[in-house]
Coordinates of C-alpha atoms and ligand atoms in Angstrom, one line a residue:
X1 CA 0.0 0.0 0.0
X2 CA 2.2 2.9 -0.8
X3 CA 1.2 6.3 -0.1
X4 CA 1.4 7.4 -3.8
X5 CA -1.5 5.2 -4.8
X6 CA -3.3 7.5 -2.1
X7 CA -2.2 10.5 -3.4
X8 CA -3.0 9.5 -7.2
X9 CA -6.6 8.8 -6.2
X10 CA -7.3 11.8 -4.8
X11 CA -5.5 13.6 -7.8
X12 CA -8.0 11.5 -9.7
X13 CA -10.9 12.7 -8.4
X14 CA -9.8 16.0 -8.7
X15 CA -9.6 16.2 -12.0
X16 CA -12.9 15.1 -12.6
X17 CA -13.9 17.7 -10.1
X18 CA -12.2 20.4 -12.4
X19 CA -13.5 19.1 -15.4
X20 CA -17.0 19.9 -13.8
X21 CA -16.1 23.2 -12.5
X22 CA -16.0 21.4 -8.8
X23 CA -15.4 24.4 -5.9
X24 CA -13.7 22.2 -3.1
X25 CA -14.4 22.9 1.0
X26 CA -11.7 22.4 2.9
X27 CA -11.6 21.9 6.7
X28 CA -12.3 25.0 8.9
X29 CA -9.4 23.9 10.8
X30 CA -5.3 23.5 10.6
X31 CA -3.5 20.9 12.4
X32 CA -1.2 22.4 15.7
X33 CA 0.1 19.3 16.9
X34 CA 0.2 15.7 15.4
X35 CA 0.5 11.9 16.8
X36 CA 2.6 9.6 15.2
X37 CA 1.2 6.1 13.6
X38 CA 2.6 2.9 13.2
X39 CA 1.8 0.1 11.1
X40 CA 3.1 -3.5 12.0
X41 CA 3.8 -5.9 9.0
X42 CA 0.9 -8.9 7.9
X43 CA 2.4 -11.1 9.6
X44 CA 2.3 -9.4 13.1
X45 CA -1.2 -8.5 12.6
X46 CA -2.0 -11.7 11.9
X47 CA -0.8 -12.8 15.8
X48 CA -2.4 -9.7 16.9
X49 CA -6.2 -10.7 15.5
X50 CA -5.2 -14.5 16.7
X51 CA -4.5 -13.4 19.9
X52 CA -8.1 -10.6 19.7
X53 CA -10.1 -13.5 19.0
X54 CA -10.6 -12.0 15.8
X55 CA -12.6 -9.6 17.4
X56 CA -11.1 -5.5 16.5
X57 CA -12.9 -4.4 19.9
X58 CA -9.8 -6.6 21.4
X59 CA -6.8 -5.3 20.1
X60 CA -4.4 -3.2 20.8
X61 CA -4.5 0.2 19.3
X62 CA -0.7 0.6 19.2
X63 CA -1.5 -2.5 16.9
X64 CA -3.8 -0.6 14.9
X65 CA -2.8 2.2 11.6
X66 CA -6.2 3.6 11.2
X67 CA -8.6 3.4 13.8
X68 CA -12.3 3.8 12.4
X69 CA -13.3 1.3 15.1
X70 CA -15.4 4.3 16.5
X71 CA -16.5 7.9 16.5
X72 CA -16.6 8.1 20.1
X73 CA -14.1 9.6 22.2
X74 CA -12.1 9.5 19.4
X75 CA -11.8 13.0 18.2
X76 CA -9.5 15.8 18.5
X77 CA -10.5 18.9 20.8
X78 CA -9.7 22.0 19.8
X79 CA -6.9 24.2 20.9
X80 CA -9.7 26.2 23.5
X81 CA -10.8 23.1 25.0
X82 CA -7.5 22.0 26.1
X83 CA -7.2 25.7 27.0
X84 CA -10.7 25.5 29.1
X85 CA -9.5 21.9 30.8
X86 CA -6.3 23.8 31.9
X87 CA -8.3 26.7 34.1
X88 CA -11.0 24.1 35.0
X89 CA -12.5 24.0 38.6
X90 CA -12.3 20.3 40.2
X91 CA -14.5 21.5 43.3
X92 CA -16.2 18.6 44.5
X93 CA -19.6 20.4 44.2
X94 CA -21.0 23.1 41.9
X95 CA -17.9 23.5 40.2
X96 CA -18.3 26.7 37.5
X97 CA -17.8 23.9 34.9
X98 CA -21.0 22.5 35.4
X99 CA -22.7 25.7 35.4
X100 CA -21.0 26.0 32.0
X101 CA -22.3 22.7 30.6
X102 CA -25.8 23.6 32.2
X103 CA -25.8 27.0 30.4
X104 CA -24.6 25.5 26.8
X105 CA -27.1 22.6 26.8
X106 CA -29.9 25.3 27.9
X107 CA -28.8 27.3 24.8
X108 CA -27.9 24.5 22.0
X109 CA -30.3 22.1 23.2
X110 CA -33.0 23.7 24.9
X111 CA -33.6 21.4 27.6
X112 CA -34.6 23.0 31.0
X113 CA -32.7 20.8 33.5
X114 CA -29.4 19.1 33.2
X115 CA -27.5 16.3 34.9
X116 CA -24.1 15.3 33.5
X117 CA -22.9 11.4 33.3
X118 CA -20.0 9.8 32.6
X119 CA -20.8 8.9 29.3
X120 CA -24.4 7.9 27.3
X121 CA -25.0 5.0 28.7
X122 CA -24.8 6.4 32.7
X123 CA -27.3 8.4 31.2
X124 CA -29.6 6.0 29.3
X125 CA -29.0 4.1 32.8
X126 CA -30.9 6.3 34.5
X127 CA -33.9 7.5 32.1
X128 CA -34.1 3.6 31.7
X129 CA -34.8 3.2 35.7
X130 CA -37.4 6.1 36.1
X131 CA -39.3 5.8 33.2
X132 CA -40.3 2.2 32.1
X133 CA -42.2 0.1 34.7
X134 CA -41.7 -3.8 34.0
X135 CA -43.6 -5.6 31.5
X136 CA -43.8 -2.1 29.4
X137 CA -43.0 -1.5 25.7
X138 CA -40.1 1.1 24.4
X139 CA -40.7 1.6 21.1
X140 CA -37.9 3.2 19.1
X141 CA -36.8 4.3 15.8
X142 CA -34.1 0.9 15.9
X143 CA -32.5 -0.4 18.4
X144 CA -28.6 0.9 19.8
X145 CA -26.8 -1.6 21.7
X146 CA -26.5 0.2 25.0
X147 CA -29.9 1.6 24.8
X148 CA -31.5 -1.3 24.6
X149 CA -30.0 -3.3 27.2
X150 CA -30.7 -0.7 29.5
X151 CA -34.6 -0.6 28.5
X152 CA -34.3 -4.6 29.0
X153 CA -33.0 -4.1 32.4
X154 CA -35.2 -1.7 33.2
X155 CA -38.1 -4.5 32.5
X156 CA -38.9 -3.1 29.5
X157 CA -39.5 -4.9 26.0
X158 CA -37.8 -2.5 22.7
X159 CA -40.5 -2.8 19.7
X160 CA -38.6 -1.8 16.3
X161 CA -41.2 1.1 14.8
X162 CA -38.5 2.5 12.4
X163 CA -39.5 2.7 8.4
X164 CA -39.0 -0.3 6.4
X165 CA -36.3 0.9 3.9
X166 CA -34.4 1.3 6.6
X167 CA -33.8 -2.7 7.0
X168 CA -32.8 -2.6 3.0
X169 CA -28.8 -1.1 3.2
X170 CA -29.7 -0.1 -0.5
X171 CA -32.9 1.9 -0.5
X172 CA -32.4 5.5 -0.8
X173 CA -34.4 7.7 1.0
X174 CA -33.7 10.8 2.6
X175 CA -34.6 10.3 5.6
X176 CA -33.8 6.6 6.6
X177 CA -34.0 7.1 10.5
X178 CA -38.0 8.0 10.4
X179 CA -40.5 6.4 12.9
X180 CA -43.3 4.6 10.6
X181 CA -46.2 6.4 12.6
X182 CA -48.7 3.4 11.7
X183 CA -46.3 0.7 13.0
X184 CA -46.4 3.3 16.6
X185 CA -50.2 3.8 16.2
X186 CA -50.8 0.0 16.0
X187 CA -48.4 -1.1 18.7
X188 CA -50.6 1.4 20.8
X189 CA -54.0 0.4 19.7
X190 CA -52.8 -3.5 20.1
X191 CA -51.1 -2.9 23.7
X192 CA -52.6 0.5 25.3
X193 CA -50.7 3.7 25.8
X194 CA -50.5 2.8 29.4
X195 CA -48.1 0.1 28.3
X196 CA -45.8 2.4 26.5
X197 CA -43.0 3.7 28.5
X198 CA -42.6 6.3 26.3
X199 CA -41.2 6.7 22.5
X200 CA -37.2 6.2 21.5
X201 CA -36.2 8.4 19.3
X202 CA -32.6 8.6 18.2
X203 CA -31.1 11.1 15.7
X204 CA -28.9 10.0 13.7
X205 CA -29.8 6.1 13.6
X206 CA -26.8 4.4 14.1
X207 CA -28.0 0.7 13.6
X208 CA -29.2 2.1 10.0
X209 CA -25.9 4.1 9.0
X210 CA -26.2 7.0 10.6
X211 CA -29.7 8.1 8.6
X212 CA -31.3 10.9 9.5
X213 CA -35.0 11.6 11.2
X214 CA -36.8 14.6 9.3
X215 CA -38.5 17.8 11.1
X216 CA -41.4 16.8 9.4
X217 CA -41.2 13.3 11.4
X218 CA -40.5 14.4 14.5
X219 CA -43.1 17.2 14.5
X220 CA -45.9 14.2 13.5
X221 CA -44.6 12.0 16.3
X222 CA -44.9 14.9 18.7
X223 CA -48.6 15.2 18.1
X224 CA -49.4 11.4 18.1
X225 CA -47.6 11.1 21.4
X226 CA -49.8 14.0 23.0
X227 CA -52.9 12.3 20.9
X228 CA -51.9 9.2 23.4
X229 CA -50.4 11.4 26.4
X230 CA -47.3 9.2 25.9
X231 CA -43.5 11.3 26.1
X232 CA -40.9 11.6 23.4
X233 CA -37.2 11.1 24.8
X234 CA -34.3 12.2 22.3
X235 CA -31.2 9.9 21.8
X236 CA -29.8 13.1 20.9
X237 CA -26.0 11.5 20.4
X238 CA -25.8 12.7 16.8
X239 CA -28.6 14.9 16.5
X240 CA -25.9 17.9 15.4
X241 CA -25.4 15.4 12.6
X242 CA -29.1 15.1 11.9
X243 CA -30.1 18.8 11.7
X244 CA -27.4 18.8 9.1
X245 CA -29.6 16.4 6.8
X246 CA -32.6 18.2 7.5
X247 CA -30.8 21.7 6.3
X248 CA -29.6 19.9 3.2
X249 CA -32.8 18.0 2.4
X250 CA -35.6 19.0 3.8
X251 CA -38.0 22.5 2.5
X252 CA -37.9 25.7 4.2
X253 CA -35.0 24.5 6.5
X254 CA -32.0 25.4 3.7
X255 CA -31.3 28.8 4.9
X256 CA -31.7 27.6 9.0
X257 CA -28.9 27.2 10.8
X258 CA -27.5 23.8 12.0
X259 CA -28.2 25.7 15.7
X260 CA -31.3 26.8 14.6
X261 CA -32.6 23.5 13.1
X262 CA -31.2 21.3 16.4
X263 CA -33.0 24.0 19.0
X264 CA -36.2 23.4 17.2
X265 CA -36.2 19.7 17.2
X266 CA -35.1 18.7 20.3
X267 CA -38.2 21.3 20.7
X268 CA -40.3 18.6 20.1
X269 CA -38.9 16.1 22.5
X270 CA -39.7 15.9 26.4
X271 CA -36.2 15.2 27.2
X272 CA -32.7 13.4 25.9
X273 CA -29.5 11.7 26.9
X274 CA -26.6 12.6 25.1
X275 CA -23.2 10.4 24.6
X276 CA -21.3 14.0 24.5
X277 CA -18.5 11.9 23.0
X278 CA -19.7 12.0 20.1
X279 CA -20.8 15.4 18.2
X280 CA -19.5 17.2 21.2
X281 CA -16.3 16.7 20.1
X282 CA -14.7 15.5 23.6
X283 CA -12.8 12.3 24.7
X284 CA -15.4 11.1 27.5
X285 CA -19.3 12.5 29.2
X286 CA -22.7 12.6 28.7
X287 CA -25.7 14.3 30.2
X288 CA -29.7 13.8 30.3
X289 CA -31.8 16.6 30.0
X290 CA -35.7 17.1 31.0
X291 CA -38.3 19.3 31.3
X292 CA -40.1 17.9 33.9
X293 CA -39.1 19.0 37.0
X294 CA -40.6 16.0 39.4
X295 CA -38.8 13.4 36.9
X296 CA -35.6 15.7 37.6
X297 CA -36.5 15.7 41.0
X298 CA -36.3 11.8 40.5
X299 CA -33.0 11.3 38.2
X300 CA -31.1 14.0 40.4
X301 CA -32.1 11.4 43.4
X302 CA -30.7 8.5 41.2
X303 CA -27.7 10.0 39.5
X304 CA -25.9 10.4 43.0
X305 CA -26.4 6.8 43.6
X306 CA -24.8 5.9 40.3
X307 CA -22.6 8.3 38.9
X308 CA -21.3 10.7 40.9
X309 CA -23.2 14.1 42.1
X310 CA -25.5 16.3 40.2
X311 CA -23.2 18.8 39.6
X312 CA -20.5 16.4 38.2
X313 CA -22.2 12.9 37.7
X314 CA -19.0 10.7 37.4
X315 CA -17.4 13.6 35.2
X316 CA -13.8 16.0 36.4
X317 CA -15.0 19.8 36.0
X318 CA -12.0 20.2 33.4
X319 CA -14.1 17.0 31.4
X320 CA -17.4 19.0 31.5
X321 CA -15.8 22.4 30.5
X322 CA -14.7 20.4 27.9
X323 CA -17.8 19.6 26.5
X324 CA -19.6 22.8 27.2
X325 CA -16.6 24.3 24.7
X326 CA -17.4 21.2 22.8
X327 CA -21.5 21.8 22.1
X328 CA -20.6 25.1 20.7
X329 CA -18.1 24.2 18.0
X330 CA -20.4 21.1 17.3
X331 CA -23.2 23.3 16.1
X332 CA -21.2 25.1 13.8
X333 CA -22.3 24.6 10.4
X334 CA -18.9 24.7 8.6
X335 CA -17.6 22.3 11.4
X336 CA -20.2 19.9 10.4
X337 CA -20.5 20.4 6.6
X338 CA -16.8 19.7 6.3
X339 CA -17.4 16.6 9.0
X340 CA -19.7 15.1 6.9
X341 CA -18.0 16.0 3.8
X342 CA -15.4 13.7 4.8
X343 CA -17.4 10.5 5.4
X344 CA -18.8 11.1 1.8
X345 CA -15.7 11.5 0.4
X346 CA -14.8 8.0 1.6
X347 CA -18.7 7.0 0.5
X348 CA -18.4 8.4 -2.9
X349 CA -15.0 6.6 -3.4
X350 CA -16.5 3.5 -2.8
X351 CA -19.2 3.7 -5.1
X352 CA -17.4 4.8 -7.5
X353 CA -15.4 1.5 -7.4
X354 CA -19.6 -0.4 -6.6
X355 CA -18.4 -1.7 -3.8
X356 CA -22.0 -2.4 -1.4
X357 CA -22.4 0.1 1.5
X358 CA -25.5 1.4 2.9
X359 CA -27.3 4.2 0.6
X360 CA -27.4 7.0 0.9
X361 CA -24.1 8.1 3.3
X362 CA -25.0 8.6 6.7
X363 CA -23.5 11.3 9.2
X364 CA -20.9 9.5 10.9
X365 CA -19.5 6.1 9.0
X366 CA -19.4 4.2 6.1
X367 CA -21.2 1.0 6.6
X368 CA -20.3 -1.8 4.2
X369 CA -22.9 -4.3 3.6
X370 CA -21.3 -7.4 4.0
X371 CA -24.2 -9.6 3.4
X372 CA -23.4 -8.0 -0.3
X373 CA -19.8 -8.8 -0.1
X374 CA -20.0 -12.0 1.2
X375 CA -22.8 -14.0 0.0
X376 CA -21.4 -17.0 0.4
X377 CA -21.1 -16.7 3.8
X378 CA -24.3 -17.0 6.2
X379 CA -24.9 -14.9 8.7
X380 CA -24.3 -17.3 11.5
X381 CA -21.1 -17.1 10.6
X382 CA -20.8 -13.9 11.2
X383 CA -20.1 -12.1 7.8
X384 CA -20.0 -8.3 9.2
X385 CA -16.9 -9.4 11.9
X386 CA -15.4 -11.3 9.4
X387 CA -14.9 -8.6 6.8
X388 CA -13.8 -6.5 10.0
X389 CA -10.9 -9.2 10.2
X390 CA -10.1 -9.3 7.1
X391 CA -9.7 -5.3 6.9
X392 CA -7.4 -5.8 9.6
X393 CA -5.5 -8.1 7.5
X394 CA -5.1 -6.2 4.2
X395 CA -3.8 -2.6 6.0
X396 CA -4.2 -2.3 10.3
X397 CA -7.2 -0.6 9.9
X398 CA -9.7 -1.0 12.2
X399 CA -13.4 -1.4 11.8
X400 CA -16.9 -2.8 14.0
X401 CA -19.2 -5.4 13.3
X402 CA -22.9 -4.2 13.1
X403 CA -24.7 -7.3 12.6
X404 CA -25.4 -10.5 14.2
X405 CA -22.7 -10.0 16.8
X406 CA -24.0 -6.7 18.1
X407 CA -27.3 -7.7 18.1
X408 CA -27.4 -10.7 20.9
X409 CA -30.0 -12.3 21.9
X410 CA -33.7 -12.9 22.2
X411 CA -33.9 -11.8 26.3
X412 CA -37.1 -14.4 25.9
X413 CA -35.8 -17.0 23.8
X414 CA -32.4 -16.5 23.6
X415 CA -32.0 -17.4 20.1
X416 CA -29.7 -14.6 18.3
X417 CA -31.5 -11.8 17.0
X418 CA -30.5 -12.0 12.9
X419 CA -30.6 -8.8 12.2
X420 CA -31.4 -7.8 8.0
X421 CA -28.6 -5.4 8.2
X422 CA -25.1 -7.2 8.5
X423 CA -22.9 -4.3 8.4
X424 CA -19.3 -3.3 9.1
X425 CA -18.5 0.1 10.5
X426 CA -15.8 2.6 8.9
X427 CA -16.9 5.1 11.7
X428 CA -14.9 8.6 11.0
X429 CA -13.4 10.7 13.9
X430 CA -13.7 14.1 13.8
X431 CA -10.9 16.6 12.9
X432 CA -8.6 13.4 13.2
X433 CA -8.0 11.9 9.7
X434 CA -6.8 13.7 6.5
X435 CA -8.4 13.1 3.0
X436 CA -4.9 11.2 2.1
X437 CA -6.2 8.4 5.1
X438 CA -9.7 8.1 3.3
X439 CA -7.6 7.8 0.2
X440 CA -6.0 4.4 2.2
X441 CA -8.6 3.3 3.7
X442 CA -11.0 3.0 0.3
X443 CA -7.9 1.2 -1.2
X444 CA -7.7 -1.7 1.1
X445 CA -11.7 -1.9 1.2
X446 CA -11.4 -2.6 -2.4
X447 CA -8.7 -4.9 -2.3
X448 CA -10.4 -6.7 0.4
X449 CA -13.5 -6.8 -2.2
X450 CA -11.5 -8.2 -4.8
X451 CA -10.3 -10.8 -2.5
X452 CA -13.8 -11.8 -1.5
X453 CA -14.4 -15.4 -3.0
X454 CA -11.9 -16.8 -1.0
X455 CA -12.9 -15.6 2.3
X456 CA -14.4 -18.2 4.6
X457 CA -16.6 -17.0 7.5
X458 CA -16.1 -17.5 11.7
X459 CA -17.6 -19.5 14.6
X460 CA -18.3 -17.7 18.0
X461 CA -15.7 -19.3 20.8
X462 CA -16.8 -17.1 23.6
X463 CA -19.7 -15.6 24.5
X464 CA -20.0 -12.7 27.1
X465 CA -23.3 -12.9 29.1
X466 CA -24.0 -8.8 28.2
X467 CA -23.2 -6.8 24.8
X468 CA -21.1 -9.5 23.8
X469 CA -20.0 -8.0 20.4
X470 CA -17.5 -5.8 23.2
X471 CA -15.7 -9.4 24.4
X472 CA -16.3 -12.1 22.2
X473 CA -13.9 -14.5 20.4
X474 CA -14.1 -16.1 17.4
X475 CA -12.2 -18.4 15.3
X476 CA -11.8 -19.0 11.4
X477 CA -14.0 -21.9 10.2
Ligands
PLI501 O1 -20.7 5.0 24.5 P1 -21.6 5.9 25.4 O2 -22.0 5.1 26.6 O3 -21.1 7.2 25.6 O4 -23.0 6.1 24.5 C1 -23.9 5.1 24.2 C2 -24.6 5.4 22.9 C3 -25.8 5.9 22.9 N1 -26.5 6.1 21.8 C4 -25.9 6.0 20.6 C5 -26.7 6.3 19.4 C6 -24.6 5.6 20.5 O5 -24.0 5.5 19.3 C7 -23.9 5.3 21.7 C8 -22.6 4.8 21.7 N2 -22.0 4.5 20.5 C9 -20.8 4.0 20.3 C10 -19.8 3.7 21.4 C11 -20.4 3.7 18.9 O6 -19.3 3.3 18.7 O7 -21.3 4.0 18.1

């Protein structure tokens, strides 16, 4: 793989752009300081996935050239956050830092009361706890891993009410990630609204490729959930990346800012936990947000029990200065154009060569549809953590299963769950890679591609009781 085949790709492309008249964005950014990477030869990456299990959530990252295992905690803050962790406030209780966070999630978010977490799932811990009773229904616009687990041990049962294409990784739609309304109506007239905990709504979907929900959607499930008296709760993890879709596709919202367009949304929501790791550009937090001040009364109970206290929920002041710095440069809409502009960069390459990846480009990650690219292999064999392995192989770059793996198990039958999409993750940091590293990484995506017939699939060696995808090991068949 030598750096000049990069380079000529991207030369490539363009000169098509020119021959089009193509005006190129560039970052909003310039790089102060770097981190060196290594890449280990084929053979010592072959010990390494041996020795993983052949499982990327088990290696070592100093064994690792690009890391797209994940978009979380993995990006690089900017020169004022590290400025703002430096002249943080570590007071045991109501350090200025939270006051900070507080203030930015009233002003980006809306939400009237905050409590900060150690990360998304501390929060979705806690929402999980107060608001489903056991034997009720969460029904959500597809499942996440973490959320999930939480509404099942909570009691709770998750019911699946996003829109069919979703389940197809080659339907194009604009707007992937929206609730089919008559799938949530009929779930309500078949089990009552007193059996619904309350509705799931994430934004981004992950599960589906980072696809977007529309205004349009959210403002229609708002008025069936007051219709029922049932509440709304955001996954709002990626919802910076959402209002971006709905400025570029959706009408009257083109000249809205990305600000603007997230304010209003999360408008229509009761509440929302946030994975601040994500579009809040920091290395580790969360928060959950309501409006309702005797559920806050609740959660501000619960969070001390759990996390940490109110005012820092498990978090160091510098941590949550970090993200309240962090919300602001999210919501900037040259930040996230050229964000996303990156992860279509690598999408475009890709279908440029027709290699299969869920359509259209979502906000965070390429997803590669690896029933598509192995259709030899059957999904008990694990055909999404396979190609994942095989990545590894070609070039040290590091992907996730989304598929079979992540999905676990029935919690009533404990079969697996087989999931239609069986997908492997290129998930982007942000500010971290260059375009020459997209350049790479399509490369060894196609050379893994051509290199398809010969792959054989894997068999599950160990299984962890809870999100197994995390721990388990697998071996070649
Ligand atoms: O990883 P946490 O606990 O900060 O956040 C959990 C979480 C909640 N919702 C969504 C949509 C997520 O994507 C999410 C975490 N996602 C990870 C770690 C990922 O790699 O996608």
């Amino acid at each position: 793989m030598s750096g000049n085949g990069a380079f000529m790709t991207s030369r490539t492309l363009q000169t098509i752009g020119q021959q089009v008249g193509r005006r190129s964005w560039a970052e909003p950014w310039k790089i102060k300081m770097v981190e060196p990477l290594r890449m280990i030869s084929r053979e010592e990456r072959e010990v390494a996935l041996n020795e993983a299990g052949y499982n990327t959530f088990l290696l070592r990252s100093d064994d690792v050239y690009i890391d797209l295992l994940t978009d979380s905690g993995t990006s690089a803050m900017s020169d004022r956050q590290w400025a703002g962790m430096m002249v943080a406030d570590e007071a045991y209780a109501g350090s200025r830092n939270f006051y900070h966070l507080e203030e930015a999630v009233h002003r980006y978010y809306g939400y009237q009361f905050v409590i900060p977490t150690h990360q998304g799932r501390g929060a979705e811990h806690l929402i999980s706890r107060v608001a489903i009773e056991p034997g009720q229904f969460v029904p959500g616009n597809m499942y996440f891993t973490t959320t999930r687990h939480h509404q099942e041990l909570a009691g709770g049962t998750f019911v699946d009410v996003i829109i069919d294409e979703a389940h197809d990784a080659a339907v194009i739609h604009p707007f992937k990630g929206n609730v089919d309304l008559d799938k949530l109506e009929a779930l309500i007239a078949r089990e009552g609204a007193a059996r619904i905990a309350y509705v799931s709504l994430a934004g981004t979907v992950n599960m589906a490729g980072g696809q977007p929900v529309s205004m349009a959607n959210v403002k229609a499930l708002r008025a069936l959930c007051d219709r029922h008296g049932i509440k709304l709760y955001l996954d709002a993890t990626r919802m910076v990346e959402n209002a971006f879709f709905i400025q570029e596709r959706e009408e009257g919202y083109a000249d809205r800012s990305i600000a603007a367009i997230l304010f209003e949304f999360c408008g229509y929501t009761d509440g929302a936990w946030m994975s601040a790791k994500k579009d809040s550009l920091v290395n580790i937090g969360g928060w959950l947000a309501i409006n309702d001040p005797v559920m806050f009364e609740e959660l501000r109970n619960l969070v001390v029990v759990f996390e940490g206290l109110h005012t820092y929920g498990g978090l160091a002041g510098r941590d949550m200065e970090a993200i309240a710095i962090g919300i602001a440069e999210s919501v900037q809409d040259d930040h996230v154009r050229s964000r996303i502009g990156q992860v279509r960069y690598l999408g475009d390459l890709l279908n440029i060569w027709r290699i299969p990846i869920v359509q259209p480009v979502g906000g965070h990650a390429v997803f590669l549809d690896a029933r598509e690219f192995y259709p030899h292999v059957p999904q008990v064999e694990f055909p999404a953590q396979t190609l994942a392995a095989e990545l590894y192989l070609d070039s040290g770059i590091r992907s996730m299963e989304r598929g079979v793996a992540s999905a676990g198990r029935d919690a009533a039958t404990g079969n697996h769950h087989f999931p239609r999409l069986e997908l492997t993750r290129l998930a982007i940091p942000r500010r971290v890679y260059t375009q020459a590293h997209m350049d790479v990484v399509a490369e060894s995506v196609r050379a893994v591609y051509q290199a398809r017939a010969e792959t054989r699939g894997l068999r599950m060696v160990y299984e962890p009781k809870y999100l197994r995808f995390f721990q388990a090991k697998f071996e070649r068949l």
